[in-house]
CSV table of C-alpha atoms in Angstrom, one decimal:
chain,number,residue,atom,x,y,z
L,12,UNK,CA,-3.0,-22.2,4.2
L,13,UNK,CA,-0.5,-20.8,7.0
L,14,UNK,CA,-2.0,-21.3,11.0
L,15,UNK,CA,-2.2,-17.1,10.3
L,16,UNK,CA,-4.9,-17.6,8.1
L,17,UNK,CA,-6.9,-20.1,9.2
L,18,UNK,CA,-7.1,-18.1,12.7
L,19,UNK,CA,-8.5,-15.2,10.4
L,20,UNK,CA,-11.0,-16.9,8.3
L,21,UNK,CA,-12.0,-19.0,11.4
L,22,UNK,CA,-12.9,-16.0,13.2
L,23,UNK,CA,-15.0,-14.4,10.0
L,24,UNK,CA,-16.7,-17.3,9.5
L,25,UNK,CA,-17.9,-18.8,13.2
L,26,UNK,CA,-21.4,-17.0,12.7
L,27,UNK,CA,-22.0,-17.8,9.5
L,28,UNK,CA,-24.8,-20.3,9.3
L,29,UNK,CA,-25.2,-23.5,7.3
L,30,UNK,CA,-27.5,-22.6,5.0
L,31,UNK,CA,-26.0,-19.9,2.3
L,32,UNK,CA,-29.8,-19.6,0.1
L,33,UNK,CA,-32.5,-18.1,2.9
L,34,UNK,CA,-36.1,-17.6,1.7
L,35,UNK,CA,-36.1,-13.6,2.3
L,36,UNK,CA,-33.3,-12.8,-0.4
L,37,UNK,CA,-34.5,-10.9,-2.3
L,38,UNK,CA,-31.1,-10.5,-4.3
L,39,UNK,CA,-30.3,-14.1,-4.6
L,40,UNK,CA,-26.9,-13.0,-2.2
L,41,UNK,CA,-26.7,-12.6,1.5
L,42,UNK,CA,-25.2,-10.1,3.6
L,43,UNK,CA,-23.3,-11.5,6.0
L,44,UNK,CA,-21.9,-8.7,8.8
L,45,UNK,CA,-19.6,-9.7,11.7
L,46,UNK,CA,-17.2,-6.8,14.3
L,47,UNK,CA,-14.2,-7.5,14.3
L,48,UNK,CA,-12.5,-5.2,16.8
L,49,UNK,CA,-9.1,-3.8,15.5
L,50,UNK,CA,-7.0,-3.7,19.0
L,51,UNK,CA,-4.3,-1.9,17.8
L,52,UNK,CA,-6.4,1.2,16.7
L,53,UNK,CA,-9.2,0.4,19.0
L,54,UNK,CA,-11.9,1.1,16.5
L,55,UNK,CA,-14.3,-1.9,15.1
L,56,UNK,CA,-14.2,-2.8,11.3
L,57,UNK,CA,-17.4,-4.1,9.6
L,58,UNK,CA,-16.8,-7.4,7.4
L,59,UNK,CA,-19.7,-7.5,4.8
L,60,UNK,CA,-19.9,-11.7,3.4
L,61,UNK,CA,-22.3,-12.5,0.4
L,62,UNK,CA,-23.3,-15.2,-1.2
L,63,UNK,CA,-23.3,-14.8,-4.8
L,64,UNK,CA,-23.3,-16.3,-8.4
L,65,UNK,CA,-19.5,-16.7,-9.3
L,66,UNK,CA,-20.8,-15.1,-12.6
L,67,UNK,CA,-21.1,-11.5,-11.0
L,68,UNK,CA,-16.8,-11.8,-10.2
L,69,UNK,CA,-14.4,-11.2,-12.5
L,70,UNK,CA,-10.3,-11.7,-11.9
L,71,UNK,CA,-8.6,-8.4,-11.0
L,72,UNK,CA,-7.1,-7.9,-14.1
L,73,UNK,CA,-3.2,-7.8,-11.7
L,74,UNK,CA,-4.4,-11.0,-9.9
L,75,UNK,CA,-1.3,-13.5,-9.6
L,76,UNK,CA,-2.5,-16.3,-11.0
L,77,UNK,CA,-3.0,-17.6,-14.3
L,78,UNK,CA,-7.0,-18.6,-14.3
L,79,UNK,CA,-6.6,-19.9,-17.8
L,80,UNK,CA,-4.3,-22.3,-16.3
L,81,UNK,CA,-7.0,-23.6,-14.0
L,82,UNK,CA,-8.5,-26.9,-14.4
L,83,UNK,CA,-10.9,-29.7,-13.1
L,84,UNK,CA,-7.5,-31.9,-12.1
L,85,UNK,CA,-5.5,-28.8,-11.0
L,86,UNK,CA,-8.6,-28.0,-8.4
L,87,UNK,CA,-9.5,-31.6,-8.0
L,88,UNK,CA,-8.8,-31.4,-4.3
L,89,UNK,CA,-10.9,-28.1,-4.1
L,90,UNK,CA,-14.0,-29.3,-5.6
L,91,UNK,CA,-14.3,-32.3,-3.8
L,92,UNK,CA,-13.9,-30.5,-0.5
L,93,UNK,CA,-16.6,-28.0,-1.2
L,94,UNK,CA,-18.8,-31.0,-2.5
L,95,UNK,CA,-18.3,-32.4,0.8
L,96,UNK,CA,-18.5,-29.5,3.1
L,97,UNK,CA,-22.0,-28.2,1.1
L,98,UNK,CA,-20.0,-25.0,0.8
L,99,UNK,CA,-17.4,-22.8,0.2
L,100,UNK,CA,-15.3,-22.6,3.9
L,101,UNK,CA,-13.4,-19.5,3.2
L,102,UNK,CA,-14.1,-16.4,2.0
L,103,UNK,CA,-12.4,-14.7,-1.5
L,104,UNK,CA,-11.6,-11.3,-0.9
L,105,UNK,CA,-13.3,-9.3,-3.7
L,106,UNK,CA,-14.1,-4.9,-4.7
L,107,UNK,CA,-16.5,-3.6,-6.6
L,108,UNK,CA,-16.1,-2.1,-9.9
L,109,UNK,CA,-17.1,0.4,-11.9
L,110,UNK,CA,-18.7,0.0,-15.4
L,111,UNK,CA,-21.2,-2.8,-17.0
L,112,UNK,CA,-20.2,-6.9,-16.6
L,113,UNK,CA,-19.8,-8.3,-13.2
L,114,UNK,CA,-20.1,-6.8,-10.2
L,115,UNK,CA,-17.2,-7.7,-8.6
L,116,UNK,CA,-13.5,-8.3,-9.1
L,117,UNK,CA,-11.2,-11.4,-7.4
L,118,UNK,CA,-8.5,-10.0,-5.8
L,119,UNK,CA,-8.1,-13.1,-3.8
L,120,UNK,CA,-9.4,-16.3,-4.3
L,121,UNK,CA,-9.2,-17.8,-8.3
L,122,UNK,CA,-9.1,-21.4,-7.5
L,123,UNK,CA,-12.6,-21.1,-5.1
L,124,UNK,CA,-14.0,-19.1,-8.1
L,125,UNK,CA,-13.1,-21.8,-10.8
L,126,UNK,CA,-14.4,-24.8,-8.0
L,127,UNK,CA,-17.9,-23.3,-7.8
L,128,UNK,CA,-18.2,-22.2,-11.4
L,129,UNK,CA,-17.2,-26.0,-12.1
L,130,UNK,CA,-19.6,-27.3,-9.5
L,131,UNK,CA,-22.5,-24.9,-10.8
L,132,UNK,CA,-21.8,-26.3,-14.7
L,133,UNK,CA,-22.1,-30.0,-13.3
L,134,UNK,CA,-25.2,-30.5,-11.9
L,135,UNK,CA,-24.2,-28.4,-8.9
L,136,UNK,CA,-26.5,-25.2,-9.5
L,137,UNK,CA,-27.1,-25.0,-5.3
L,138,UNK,CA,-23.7,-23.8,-4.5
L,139,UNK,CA,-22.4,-20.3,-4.5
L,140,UNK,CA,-19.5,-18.1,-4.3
L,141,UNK,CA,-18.7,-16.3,-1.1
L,142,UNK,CA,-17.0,-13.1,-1.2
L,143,UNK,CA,-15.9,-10.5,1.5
L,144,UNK,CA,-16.1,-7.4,-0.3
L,145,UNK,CA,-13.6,-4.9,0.4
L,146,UNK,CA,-12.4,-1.0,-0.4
L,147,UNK,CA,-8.7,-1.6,-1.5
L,148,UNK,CA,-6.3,0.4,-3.7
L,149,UNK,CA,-4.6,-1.6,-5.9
L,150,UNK,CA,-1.3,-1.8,-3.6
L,151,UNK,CA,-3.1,-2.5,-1.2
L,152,UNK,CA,-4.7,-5.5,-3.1
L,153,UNK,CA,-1.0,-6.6,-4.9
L,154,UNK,CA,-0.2,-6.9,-0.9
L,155,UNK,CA,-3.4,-8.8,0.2
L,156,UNK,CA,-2.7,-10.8,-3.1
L,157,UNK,CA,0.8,-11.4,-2.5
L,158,UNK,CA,0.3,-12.5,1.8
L,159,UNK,CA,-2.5,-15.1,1.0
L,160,UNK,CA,-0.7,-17.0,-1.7
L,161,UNK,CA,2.9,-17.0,-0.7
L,162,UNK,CA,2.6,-20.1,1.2
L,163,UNK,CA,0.8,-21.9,-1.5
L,164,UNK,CA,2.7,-24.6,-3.2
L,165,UNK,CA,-0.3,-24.1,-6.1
L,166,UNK,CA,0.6,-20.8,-7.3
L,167,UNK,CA,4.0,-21.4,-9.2
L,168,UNK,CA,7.2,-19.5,-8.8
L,169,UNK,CA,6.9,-17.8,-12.8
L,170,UNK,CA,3.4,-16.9,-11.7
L,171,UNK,CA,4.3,-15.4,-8.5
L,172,UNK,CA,7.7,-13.4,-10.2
L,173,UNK,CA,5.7,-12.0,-13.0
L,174,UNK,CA,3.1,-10.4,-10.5
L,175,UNK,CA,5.9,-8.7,-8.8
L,176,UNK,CA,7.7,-7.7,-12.1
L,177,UNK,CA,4.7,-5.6,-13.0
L,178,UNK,CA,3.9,-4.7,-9.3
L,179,UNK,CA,8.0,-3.2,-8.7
L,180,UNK,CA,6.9,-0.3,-11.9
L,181,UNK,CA,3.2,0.1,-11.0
L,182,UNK,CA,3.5,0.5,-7.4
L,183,UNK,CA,7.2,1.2,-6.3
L,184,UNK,CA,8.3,3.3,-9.2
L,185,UNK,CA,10.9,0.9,-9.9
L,186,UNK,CA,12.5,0.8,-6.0
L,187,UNK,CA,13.2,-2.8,-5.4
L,188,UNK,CA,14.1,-1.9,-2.0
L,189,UNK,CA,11.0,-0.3,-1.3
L,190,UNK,CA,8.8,-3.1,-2.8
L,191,UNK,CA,10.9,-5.7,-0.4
L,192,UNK,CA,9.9,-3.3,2.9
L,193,UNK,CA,6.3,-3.2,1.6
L,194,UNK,CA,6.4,-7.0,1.0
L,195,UNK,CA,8.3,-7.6,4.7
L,196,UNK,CA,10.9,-9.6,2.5
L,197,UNK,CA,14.7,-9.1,1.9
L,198,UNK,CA,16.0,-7.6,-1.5
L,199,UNK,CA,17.7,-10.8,-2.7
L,200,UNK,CA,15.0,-13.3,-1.9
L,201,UNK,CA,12.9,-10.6,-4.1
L,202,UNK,CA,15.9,-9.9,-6.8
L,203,UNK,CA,15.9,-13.8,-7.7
L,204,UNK,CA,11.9,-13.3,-8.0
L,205,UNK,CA,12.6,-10.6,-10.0
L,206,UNK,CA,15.4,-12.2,-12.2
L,207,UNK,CA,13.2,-15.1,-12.6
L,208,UNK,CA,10.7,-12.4,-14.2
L,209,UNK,CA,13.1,-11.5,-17.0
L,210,UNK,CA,13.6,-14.9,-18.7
L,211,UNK,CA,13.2,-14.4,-22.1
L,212,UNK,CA,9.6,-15.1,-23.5
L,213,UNK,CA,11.5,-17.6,-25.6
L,214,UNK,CA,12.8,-19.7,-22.8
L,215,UNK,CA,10.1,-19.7,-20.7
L,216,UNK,CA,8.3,-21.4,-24.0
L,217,UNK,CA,10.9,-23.9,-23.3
L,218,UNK,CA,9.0,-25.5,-20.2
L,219,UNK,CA,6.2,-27.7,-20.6
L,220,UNK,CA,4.3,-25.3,-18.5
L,221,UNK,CA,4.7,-22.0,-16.8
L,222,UNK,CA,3.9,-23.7,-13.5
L,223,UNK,CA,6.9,-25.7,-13.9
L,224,UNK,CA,9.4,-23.1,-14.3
L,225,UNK,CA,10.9,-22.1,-11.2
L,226,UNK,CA,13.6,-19.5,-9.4
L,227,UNK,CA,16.5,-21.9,-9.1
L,228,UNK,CA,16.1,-22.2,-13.1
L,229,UNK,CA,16.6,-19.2,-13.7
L,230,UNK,CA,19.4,-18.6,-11.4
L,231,UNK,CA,21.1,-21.8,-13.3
L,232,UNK,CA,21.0,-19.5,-16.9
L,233,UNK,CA,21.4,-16.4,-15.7
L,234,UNK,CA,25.6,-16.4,-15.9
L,235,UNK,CA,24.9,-17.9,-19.7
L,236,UNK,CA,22.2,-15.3,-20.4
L,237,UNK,CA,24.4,-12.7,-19.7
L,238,UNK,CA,26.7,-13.7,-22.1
L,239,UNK,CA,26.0,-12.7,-26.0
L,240,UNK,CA,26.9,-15.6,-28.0
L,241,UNK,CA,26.1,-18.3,-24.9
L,242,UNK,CA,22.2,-16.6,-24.3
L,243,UNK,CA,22.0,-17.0,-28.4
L,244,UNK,CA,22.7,-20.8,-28.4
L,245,UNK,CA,20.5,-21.0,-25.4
L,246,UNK,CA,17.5,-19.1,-27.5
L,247,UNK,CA,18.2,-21.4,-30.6
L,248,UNK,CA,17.9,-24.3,-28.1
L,249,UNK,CA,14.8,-23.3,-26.6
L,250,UNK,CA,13.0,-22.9,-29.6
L,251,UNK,CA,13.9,-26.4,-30.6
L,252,UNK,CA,12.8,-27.3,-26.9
L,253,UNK,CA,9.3,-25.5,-27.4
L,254,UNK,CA,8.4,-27.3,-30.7
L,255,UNK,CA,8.7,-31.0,-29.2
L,256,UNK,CA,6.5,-29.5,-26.0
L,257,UNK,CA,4.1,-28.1,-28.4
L,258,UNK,CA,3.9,-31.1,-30.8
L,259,UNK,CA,3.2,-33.3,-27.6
L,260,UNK,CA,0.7,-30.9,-26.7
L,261,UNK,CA,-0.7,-32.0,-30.0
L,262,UNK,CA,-0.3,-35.6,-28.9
L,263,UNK,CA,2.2,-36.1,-31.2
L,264,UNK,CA,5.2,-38.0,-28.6
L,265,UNK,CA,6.3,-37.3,-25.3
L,266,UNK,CA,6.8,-33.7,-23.4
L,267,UNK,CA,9.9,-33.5,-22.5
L,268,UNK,CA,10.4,-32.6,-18.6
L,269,UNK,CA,11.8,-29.7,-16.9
L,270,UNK,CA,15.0,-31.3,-15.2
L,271,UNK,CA,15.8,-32.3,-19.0
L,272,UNK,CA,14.8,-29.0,-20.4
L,273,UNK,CA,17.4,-27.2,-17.9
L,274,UNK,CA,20.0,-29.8,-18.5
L,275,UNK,CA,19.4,-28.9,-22.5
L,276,UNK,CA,19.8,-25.2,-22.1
L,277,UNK,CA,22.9,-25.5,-20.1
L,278,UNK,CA,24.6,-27.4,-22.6
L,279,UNK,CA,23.5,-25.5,-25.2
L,280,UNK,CA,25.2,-22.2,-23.5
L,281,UNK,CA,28.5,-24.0,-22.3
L,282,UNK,CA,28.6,-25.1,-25.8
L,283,UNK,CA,30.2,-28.3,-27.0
L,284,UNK,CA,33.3,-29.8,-24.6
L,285,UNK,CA,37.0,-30.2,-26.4
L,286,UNK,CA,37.4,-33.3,-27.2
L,287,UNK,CA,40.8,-34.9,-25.6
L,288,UNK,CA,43.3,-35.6,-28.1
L,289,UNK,CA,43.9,-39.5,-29.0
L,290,UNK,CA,47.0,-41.1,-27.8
L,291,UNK,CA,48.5,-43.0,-30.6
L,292,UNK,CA,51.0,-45.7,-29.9
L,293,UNK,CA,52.9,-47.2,-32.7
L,294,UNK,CA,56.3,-48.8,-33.9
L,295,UNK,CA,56.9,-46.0,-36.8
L,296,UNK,CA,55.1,-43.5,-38.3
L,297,UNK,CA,53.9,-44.4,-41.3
L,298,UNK,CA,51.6,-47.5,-39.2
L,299,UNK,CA,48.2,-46.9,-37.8
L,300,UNK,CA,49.0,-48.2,-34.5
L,301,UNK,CA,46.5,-48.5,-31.6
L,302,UNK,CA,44.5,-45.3,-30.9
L,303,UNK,CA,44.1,-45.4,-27.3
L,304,UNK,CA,40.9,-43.2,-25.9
L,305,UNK,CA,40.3,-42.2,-22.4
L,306,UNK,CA,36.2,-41.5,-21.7
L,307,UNK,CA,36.3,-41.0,-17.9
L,308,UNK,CA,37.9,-44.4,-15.5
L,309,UNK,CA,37.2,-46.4,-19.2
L,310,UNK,CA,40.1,-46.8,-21.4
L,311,UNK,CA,39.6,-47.7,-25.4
L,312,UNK,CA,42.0,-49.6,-28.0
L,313,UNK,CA,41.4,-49.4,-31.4
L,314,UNK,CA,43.9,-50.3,-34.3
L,315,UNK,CA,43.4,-52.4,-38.0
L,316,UNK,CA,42.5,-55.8,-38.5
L,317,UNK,CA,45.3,-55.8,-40.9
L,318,UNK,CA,48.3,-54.5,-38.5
L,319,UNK,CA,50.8,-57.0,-38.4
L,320,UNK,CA,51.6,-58.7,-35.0
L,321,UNK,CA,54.8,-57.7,-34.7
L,322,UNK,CA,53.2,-54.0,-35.3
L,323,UNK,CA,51.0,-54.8,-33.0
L,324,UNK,CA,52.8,-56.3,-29.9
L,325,UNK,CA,55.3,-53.1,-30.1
L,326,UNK,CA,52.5,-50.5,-29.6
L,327,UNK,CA,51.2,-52.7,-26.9
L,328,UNK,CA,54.5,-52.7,-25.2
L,329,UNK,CA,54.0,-48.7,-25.7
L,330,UNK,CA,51.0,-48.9,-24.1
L,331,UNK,CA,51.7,-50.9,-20.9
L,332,UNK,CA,54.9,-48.8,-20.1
L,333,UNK,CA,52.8,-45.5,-20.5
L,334,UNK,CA,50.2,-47.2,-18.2
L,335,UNK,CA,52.7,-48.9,-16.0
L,336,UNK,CA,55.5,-47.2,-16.4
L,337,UNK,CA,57.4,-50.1,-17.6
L,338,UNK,CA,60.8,-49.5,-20.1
């Protein structure tokens, strides 16, 4: 989390006190109000905290991450830190909404949710979730969304380019350049997102996980992509790719990683190298002679067991004054 955001959270939360479960709630949550003057309007804006059962949140249906994805390992680091805190430090940044289910959606805030759910499944029924509701438009919550987990090594580049895929149509009405002045970010940082976005479905497969494909992958295959009969061998390589990651998955061998994955795709675009011709040194043409064959600084000799030695001493000589320049 960037200096930015700690200052923020740091200021919401210095009243808070230790205890999150007081005696006179009636609701089982507590209402947590603190002024925070605005100095550039010069008005004050009230921040309402509560304390509530992660159970009453649901994920925006928009929010840029991929909660399915979430896991006791991948929030490992999370859980323990709330275990040894005795709560939740930082606020997730929730609205209410309308119609039966939960209370609340998670605009900001997925992995916290996921940690306390965990922690309440486990023997941990004491902790809670703590929210700061707010009014937002969707924009606005893309935005908040999109400022709190830019910095986050956690939320992975396909996760992050899908989120502004959707966002550029729902929000900008297709402008890129007006989504990159909303976002305070330059058009081609934003068209590589964006490009990253478009991978076919089939490639993405490809990966052993979303969270491992990232921008600089897709900038590798985009010149092959664009080409017909290159983004077709690519496809037909990726769906061999995606059956080995999904028979892993079944424990059946090894995944096979992303630096090999890319490496696969790219060759399977390019398409197969010409092979250099074989030099062919001989006395006369109806003998086999020694095939000479050139793989990088290594130099081969092959030729019959049953070439005679005067056969073969004369396509030697061949040899050495091609390589030697000997007469």
């Amino acid at each position: 989390m960037s200096k930015r955001h700690d200052a923020i959270f740091d200021d919401v939360l210095k009243d808070i006190a230790a205890d999150p479960t007081p005696a006179d709630d009636r609701a089982g949550t507590r209402f947590l109000k603190r002024s925070n003057a605005l100095a550039e309007a010069g008005t004050r804006e009230e921040k309402v905290l509560r304390w509530v059962d992660p159970a009453q949140c649901v994920m925006w249906d928009r929010h840029n991450r991929a909660y399915e994805l979430l896991t006791e390992d991948n929030c490992r680091d999370l859980i323990d830190s709330i275990k040894a805190q005795g709560q939740q430090e930082f606020p997730a940044i929730v609205r209410r909404r309308e119609g039966p289910g939960a209370e609340y959606e998670v605009i900001c805030g997925a992995r916290r949710h996921f940690a306390v759910s965990w922690l309440r499944a486990h023997n941990y029924p004491q902790f809670r979730y703590l929210i700061e509701v707010r009014d937002l438009t969707d924009e606005e919550a893309f935005r908040l969304a999109d400022i709190e987990n830019r910095d986050r090594e956690d939320l992975s580049d396909y996760e992050r380019a899908r989120d502004y895929a959707n966002a550029l149509d729902l929000y900008y009405g297709g402008r890129q350049k007006t989504m990159a002045e909303r976002l305070e970010v330059s058009e081609a940082w934003l068209s590589r997102y964006l490009q990253l976005a478009r991978l076919p479905e089939a490639v993405v497969a490809a990966w052993p996980s979303i969270r491992e494909v990232k921008e600089l992958h897709a900038r590798a295959l985009k010149p092959l992509l664009a080409d017909d009969d290159a983004a077709e061998r690519v496809q037909q390589e990726a769906a061999v790719i995606a059956a080995e990651q999904a028979a892993a998955r079944a424990g059946q061998g090894s995944a096979v990683p992303a630096p090999k994955v890319l490496a696969r795709l790219k060759a399977a675009g390019e398409g197969p190298r010409p092979s250099r011709p074989a030099t062919v040194f001989r006395r006369a043409p109806e003998e086999s002679g020694v095939v000479m064959k050139k793989r990088g600084h290594k130099i081969t000799l092959e030729f019959s067991d049953n070439l005679s030695e005067a056969a073969l001493r004369a396509a030697f000589d061949q040899f050495f004054a091609a390589k030697f320049g000997k007469k």
